[in-house]
Short mmCIF file of C-alpha atoms and ligand atoms in Angstrom, two decimals:
data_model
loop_
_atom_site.label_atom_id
_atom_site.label_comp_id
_atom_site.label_asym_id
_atom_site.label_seq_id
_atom_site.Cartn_x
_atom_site.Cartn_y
_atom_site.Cartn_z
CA UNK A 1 31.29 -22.91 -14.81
CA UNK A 2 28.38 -22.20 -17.27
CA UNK A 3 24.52 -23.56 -16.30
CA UNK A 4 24.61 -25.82 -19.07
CA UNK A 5 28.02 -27.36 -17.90
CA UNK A 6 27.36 -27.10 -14.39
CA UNK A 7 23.50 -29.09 -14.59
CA UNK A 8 25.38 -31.43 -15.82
CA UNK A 9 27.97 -32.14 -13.28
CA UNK A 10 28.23 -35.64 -11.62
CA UNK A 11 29.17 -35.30 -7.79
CA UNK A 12 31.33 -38.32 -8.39
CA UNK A 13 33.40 -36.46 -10.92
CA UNK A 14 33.87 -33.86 -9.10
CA UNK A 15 35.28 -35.22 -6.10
CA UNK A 16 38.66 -33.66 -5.67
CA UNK A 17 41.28 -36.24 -6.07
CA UNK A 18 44.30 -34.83 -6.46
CA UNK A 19 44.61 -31.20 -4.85
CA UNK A 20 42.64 -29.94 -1.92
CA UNK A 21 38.82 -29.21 -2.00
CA UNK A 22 36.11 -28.33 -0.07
CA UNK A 23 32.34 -28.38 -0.83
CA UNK A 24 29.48 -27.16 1.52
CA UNK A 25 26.21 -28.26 3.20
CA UNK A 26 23.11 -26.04 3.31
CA UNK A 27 19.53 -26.42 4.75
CA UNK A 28 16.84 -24.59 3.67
CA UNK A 29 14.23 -22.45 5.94
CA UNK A 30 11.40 -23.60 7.04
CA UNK A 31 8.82 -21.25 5.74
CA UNK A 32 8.98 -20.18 2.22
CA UNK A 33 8.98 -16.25 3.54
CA UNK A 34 12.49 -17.21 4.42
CA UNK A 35 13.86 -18.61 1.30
CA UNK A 36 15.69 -15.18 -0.03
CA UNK A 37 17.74 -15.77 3.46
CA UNK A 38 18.96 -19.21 2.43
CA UNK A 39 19.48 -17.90 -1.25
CA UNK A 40 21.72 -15.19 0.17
CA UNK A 41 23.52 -17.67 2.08
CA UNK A 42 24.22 -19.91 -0.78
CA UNK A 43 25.16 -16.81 -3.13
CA UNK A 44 27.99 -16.03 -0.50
CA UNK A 45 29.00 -19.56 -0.39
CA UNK A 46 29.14 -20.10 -4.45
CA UNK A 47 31.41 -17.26 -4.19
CA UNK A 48 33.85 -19.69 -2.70
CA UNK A 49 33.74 -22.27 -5.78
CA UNK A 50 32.86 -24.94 -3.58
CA UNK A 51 33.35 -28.45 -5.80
CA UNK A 52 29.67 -28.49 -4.58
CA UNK A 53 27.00 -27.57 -2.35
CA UNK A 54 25.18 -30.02 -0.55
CA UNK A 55 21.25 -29.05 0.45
CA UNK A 56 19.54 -31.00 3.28
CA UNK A 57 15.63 -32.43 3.23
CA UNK A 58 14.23 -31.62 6.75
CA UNK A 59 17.62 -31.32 8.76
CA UNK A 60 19.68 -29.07 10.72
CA UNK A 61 16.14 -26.73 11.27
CA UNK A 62 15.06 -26.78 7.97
CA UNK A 63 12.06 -28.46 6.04
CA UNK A 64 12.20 -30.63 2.66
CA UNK A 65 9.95 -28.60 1.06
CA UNK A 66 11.93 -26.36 -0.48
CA UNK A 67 15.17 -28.43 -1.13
CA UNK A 68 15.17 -29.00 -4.65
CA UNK A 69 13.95 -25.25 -5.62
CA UNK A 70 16.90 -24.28 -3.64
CA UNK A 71 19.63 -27.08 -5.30
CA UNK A 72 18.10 -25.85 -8.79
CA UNK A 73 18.62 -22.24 -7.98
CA UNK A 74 22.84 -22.89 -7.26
CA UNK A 75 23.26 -24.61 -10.44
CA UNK A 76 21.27 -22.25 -12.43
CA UNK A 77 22.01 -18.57 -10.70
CA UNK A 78 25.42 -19.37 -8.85
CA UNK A 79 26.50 -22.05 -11.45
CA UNK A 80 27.82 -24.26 -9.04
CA UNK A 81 26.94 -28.07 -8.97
CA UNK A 82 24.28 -29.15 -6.54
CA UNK A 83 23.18 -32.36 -4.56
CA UNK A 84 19.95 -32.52 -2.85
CA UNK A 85 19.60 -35.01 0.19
CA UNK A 86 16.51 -37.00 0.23
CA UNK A 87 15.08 -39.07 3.25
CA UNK A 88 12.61 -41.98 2.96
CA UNK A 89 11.34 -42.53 6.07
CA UNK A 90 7.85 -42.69 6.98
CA UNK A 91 7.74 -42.38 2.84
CA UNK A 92 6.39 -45.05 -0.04
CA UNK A 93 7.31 -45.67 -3.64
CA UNK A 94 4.64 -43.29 -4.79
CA UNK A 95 5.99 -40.23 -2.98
CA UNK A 96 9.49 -41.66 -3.47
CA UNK A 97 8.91 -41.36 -7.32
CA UNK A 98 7.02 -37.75 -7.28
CA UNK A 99 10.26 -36.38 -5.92
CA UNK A 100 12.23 -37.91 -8.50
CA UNK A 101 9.93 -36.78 -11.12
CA UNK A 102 10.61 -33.28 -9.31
CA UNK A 103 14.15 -33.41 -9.31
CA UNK A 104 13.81 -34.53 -13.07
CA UNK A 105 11.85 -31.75 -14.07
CA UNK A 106 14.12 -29.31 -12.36
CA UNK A 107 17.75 -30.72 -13.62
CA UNK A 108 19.17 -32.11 -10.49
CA UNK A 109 21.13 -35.61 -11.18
CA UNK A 110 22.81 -35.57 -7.93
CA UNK A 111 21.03 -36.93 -5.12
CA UNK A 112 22.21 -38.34 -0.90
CA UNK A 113 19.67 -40.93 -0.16
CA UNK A 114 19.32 -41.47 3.12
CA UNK A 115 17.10 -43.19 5.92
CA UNK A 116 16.73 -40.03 7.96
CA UNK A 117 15.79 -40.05 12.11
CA UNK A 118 13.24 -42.05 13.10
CA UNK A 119 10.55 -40.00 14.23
CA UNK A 120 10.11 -39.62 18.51
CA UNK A 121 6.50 -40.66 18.04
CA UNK A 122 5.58 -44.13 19.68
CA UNK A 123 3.32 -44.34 17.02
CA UNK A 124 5.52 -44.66 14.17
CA UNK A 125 6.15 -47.18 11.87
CA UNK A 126 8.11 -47.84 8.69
CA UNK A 127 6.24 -47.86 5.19
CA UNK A 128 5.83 -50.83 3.67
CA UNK A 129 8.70 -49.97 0.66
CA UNK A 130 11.53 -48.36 2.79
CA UNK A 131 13.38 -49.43 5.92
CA UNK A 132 16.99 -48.47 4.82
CA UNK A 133 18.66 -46.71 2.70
CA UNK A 134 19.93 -48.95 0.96
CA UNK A 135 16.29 -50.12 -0.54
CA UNK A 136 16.27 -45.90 -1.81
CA UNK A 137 19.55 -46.04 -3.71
CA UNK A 138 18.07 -49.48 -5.34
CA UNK A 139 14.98 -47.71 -5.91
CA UNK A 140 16.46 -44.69 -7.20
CA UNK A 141 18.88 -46.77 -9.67
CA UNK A 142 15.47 -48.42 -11.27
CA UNK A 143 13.89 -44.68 -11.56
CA UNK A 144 16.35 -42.84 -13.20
CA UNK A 145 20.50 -41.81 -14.07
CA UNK A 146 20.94 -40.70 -10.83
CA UNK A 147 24.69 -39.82 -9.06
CA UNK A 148 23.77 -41.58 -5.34
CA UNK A 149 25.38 -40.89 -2.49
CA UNK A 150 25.13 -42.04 0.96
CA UNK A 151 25.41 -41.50 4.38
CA UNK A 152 27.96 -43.36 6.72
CA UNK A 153 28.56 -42.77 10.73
CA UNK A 154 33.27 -43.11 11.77
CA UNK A 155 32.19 -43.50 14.83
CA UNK A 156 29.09 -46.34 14.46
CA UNK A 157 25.53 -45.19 13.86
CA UNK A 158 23.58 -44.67 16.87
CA UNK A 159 21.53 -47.65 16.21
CA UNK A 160 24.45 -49.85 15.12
CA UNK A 161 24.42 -52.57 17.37
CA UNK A 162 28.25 -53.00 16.63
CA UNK A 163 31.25 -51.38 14.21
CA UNK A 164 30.52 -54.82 12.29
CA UNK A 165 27.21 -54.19 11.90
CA UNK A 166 27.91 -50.36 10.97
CA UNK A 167 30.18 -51.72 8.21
CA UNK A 168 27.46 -54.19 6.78
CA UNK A 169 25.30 -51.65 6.25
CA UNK A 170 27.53 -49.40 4.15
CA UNK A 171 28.47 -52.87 2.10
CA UNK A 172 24.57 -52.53 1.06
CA UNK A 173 24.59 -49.09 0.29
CA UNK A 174 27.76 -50.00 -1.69
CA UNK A 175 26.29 -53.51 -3.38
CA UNK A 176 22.98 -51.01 -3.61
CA UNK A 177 25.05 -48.20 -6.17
CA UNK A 178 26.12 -45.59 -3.44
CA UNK A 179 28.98 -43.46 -6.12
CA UNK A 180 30.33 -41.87 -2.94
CA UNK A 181 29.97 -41.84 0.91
CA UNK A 182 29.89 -38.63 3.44
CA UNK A 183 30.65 -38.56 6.95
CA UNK A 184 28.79 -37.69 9.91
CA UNK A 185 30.37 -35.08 11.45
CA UNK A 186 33.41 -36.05 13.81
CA UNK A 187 35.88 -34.03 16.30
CA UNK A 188 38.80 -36.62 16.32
CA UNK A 189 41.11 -37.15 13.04
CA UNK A 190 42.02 -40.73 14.16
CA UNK A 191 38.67 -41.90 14.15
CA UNK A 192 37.99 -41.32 10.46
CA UNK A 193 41.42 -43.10 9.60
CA UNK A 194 40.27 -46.04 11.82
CA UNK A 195 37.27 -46.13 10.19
CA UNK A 196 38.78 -45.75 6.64
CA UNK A 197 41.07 -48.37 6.97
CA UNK A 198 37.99 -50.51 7.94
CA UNK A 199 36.30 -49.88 5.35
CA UNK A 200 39.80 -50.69 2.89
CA UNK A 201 39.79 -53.73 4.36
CA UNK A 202 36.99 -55.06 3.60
CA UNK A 203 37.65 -54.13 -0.29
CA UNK A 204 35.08 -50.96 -0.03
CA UNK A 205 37.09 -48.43 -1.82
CA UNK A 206 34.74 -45.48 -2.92
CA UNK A 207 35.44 -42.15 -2.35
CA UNK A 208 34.58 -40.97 1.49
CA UNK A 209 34.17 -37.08 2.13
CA UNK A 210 34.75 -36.10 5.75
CA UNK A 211 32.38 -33.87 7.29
CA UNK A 212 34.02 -31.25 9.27
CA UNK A 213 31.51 -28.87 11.51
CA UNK A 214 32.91 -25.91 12.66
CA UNK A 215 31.16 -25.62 16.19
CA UNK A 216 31.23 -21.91 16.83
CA UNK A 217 28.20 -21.47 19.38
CA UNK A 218 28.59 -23.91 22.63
CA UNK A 219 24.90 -24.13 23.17
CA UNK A 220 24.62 -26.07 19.90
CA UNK A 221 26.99 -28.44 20.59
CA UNK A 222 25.15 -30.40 23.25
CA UNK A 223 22.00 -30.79 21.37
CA UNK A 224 24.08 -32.05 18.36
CA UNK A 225 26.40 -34.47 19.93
CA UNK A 226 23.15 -35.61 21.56
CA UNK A 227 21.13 -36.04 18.47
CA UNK A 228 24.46 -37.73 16.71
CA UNK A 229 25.96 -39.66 19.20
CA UNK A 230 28.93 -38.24 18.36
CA UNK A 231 31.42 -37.35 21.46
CA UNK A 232 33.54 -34.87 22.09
CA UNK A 233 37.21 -35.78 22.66
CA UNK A 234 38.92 -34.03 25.99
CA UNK A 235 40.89 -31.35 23.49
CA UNK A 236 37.13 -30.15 22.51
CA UNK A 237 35.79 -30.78 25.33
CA UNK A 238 38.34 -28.35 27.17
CA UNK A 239 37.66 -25.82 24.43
CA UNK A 240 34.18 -25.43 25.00
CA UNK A 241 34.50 -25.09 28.96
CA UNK A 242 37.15 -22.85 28.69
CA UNK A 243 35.30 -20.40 25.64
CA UNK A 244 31.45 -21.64 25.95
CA UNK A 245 30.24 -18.72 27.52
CA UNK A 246 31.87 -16.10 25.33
CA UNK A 247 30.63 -15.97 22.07
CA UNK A 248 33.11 -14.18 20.07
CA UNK A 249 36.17 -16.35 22.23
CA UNK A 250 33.73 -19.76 21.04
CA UNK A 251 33.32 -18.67 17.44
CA UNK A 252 37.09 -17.79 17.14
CA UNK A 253 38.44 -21.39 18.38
CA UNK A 254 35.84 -23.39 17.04
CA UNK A 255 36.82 -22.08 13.53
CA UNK A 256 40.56 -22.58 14.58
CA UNK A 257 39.68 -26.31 15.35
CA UNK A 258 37.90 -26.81 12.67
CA UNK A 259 40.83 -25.35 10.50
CA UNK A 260 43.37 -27.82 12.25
CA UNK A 261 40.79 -30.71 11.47
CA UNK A 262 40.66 -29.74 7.91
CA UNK A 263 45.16 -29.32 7.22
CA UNK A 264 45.62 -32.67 9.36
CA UNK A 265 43.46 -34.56 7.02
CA UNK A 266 44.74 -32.73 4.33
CA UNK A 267 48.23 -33.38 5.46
CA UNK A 268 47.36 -37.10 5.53
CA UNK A 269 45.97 -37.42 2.10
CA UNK A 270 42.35 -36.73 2.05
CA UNK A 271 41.42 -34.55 -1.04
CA UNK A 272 38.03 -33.83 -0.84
CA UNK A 273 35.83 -32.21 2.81
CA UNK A 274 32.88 -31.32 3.45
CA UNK A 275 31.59 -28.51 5.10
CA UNK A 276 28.76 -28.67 7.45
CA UNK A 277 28.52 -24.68 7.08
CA UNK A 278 25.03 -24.57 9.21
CA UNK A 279 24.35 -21.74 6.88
CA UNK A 280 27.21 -19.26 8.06
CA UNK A 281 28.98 -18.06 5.10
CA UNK A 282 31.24 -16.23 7.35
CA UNK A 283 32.49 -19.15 9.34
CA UNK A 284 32.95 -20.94 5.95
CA UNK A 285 34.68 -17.75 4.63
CA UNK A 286 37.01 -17.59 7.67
CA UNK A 287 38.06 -21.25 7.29
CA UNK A 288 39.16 -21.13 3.79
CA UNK A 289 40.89 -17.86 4.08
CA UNK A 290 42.80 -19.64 6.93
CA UNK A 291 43.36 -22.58 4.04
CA UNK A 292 44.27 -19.64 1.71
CA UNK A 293 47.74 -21.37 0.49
CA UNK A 294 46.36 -24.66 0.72
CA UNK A 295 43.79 -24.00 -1.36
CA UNK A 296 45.58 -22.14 -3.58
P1 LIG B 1 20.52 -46.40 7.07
O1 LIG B 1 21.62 -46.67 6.12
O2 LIG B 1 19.21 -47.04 6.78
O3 LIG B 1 21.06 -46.80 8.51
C1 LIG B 1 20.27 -46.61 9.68
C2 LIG B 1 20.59 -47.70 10.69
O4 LIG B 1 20.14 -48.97 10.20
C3 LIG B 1 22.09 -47.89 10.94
O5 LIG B 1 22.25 -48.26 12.28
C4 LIG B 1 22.47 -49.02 10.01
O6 LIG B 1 23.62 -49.72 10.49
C5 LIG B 1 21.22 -49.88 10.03
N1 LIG B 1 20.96 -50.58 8.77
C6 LIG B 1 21.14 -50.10 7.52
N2 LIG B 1 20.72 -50.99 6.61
C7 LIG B 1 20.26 -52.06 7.31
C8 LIG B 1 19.66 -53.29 6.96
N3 LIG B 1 19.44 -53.61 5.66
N4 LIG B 1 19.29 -54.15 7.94
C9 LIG B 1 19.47 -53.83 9.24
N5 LIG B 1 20.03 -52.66 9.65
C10 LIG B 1 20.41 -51.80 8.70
N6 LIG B 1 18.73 -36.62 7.89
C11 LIG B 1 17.69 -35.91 7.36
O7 LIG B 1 16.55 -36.05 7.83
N7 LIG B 1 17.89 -35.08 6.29
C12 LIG B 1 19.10 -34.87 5.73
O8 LIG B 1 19.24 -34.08 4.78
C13 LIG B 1 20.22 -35.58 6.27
N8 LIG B 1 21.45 -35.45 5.75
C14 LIG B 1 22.50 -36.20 6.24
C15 LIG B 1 23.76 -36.10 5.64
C16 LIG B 1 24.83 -36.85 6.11
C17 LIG B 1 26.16 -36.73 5.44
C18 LIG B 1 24.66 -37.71 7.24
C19 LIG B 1 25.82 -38.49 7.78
C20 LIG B 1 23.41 -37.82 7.84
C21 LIG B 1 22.31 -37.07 7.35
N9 LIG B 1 21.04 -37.17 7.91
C22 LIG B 1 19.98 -36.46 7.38
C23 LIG B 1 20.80 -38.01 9.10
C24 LIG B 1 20.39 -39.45 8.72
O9 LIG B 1 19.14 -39.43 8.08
C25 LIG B 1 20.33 -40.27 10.01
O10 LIG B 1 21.62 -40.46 10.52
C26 LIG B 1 19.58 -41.59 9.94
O11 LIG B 1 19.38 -42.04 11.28
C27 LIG B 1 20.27 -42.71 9.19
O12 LIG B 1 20.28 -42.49 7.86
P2 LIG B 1 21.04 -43.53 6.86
O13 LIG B 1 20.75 -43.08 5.50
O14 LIG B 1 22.46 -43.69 7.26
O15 LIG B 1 20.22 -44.85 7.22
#
């Protein structure tokens, strides 16, 4: 794909529907000295032809303040499409806007609007424009022709006072103009077909791109399952205390189970994944030569 064609690719339209696709998630460093590291990283990925890359605003160790310099360098240098996350929390309609105009100015029409964590401070407390994420995606619809995605959480948000609840929220994001939902990351299959089918049911058919992390270091797994709420299932679980504590062992069948995650959704009809890559081409490399004929 050319720049010109590739700026202006819609995520929506690009969501695999008929043959087996991945796309990737990036975060960018958090000092600026760094930034050639992350731009290597997504050079090696591009060389994949993702359907897209993904790039985070202040997640997974990175900061926001390089996110859309790095989602306008993948379109323009690796000619791959781009969506930049952006978070609203703690933010106001005035910043809100100066990132649009940012994004604007630099070409990207692809954008995940999301909540993000509420800070640990006590003394936090929302802005007086932005609670949820659904009042972003309304806000971004008014500013500008935007692709929106959003976030959504198989296994409940950690705030969700119930799966009902859960599924209210994503009818908003819906009702609000989300084009297209990602997961939170998950470890068991059945859970995002649960989930799915919940979501069918209630007549909310967009497109839904699992998030598959391949979890190749053990100490990482705590702190993320923590942060996420997301548990491990026994299978996992067993993996991890069997491999934690040898590296090489850990990276090897975490990239196996990741690979299994990715053919049994496959096998059961999903199209489109998404790769958490946490910035290791390798690992992403190693999955999708393991996908080499499914791919194909
Ligand atoms: P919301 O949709 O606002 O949901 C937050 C909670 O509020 C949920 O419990 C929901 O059920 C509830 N809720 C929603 N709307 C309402 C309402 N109107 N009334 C009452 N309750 C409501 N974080 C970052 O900081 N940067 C990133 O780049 C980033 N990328 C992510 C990418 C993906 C694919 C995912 C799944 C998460 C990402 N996150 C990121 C984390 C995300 O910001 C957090 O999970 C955050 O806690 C919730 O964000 P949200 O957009 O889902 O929020």
């Amino acid at each position: 794909m050319n720049e010109t064609t590739c700026s202006q690719v819609l995520i929506k339209d690009c969501i695999s529907k008929d043959r087996p696709r991945l796309s990737f998630e990036i975060f960018p460093p958090k000092e600026w000295a760094k930034i050639e590291d992350t731009k290597k990283v997504a050079k090696a990925l591009s060389c994949y032809a993702p359907s897209f890359i993904s790039v985070t605003y202040g997640a997974g160790g990175g900061t926001s303040d390089y996110t859309f310099a790095l989602t306008q360098q993948i379109v323009e240098k690796y000619h791959v499409p781009a969506l930049a996350h952006l978070t609203c929390v703690g933010s106001d309609k005035e910043k809100v806007e100066a990132a649009l105009n940012e994004m604007q100015s630099r070409g990207i029409k692809n954008i995940l609007a999301l909540r993000g964590d509420i800070p640990a401070n006590s003394d936090f407390s929302f802005s007086k424009d932005f609670r949820h994420a659904d009042e972003l995606m309304r806000f971004i619809k008014e500013k500008g022709d935007f692709c929106i995605g959003g976030a959504c959480y198989p296994e409940g948000h950690p705030e969700s006072a119930s799966t009902e609840a859960d599924i209210e929220s994503l009818k908003r994001k819906i009702d609000a103009g989300a084009d297209f939902l990602t997961t939170q990351m998950f470890f068991d299959n059945n859970i995002f077909y649960t989930f799915r089918m919940r979501m069918l049911g209630k007549g909310m058919d967009i497109p839904v791109l699992p998030g598959i992390m391949p979890i190749v270091n053990a100490k990482s797994i705590k702190r993320i399952c923590a942060v996420n709420g997301t548990p491990l299932p026994p299978r996992f679980k067993a993996i991890v205390d069997r491999f934690g504590d040898d590296p090489k062992a850990m990276k090897q069948a975490g990239i196996a189970y990741a690979t299994e995650q990715i053919i049994d959704l496959f096998a059961n009809g999903v199209n489109h994944i998404h790769l958490y890559t946490m910035n290791r081409p390798e690992v992403a490399g190693a999955i999708i030569n393991n996908l080499s004929g499914i791919l194909a």
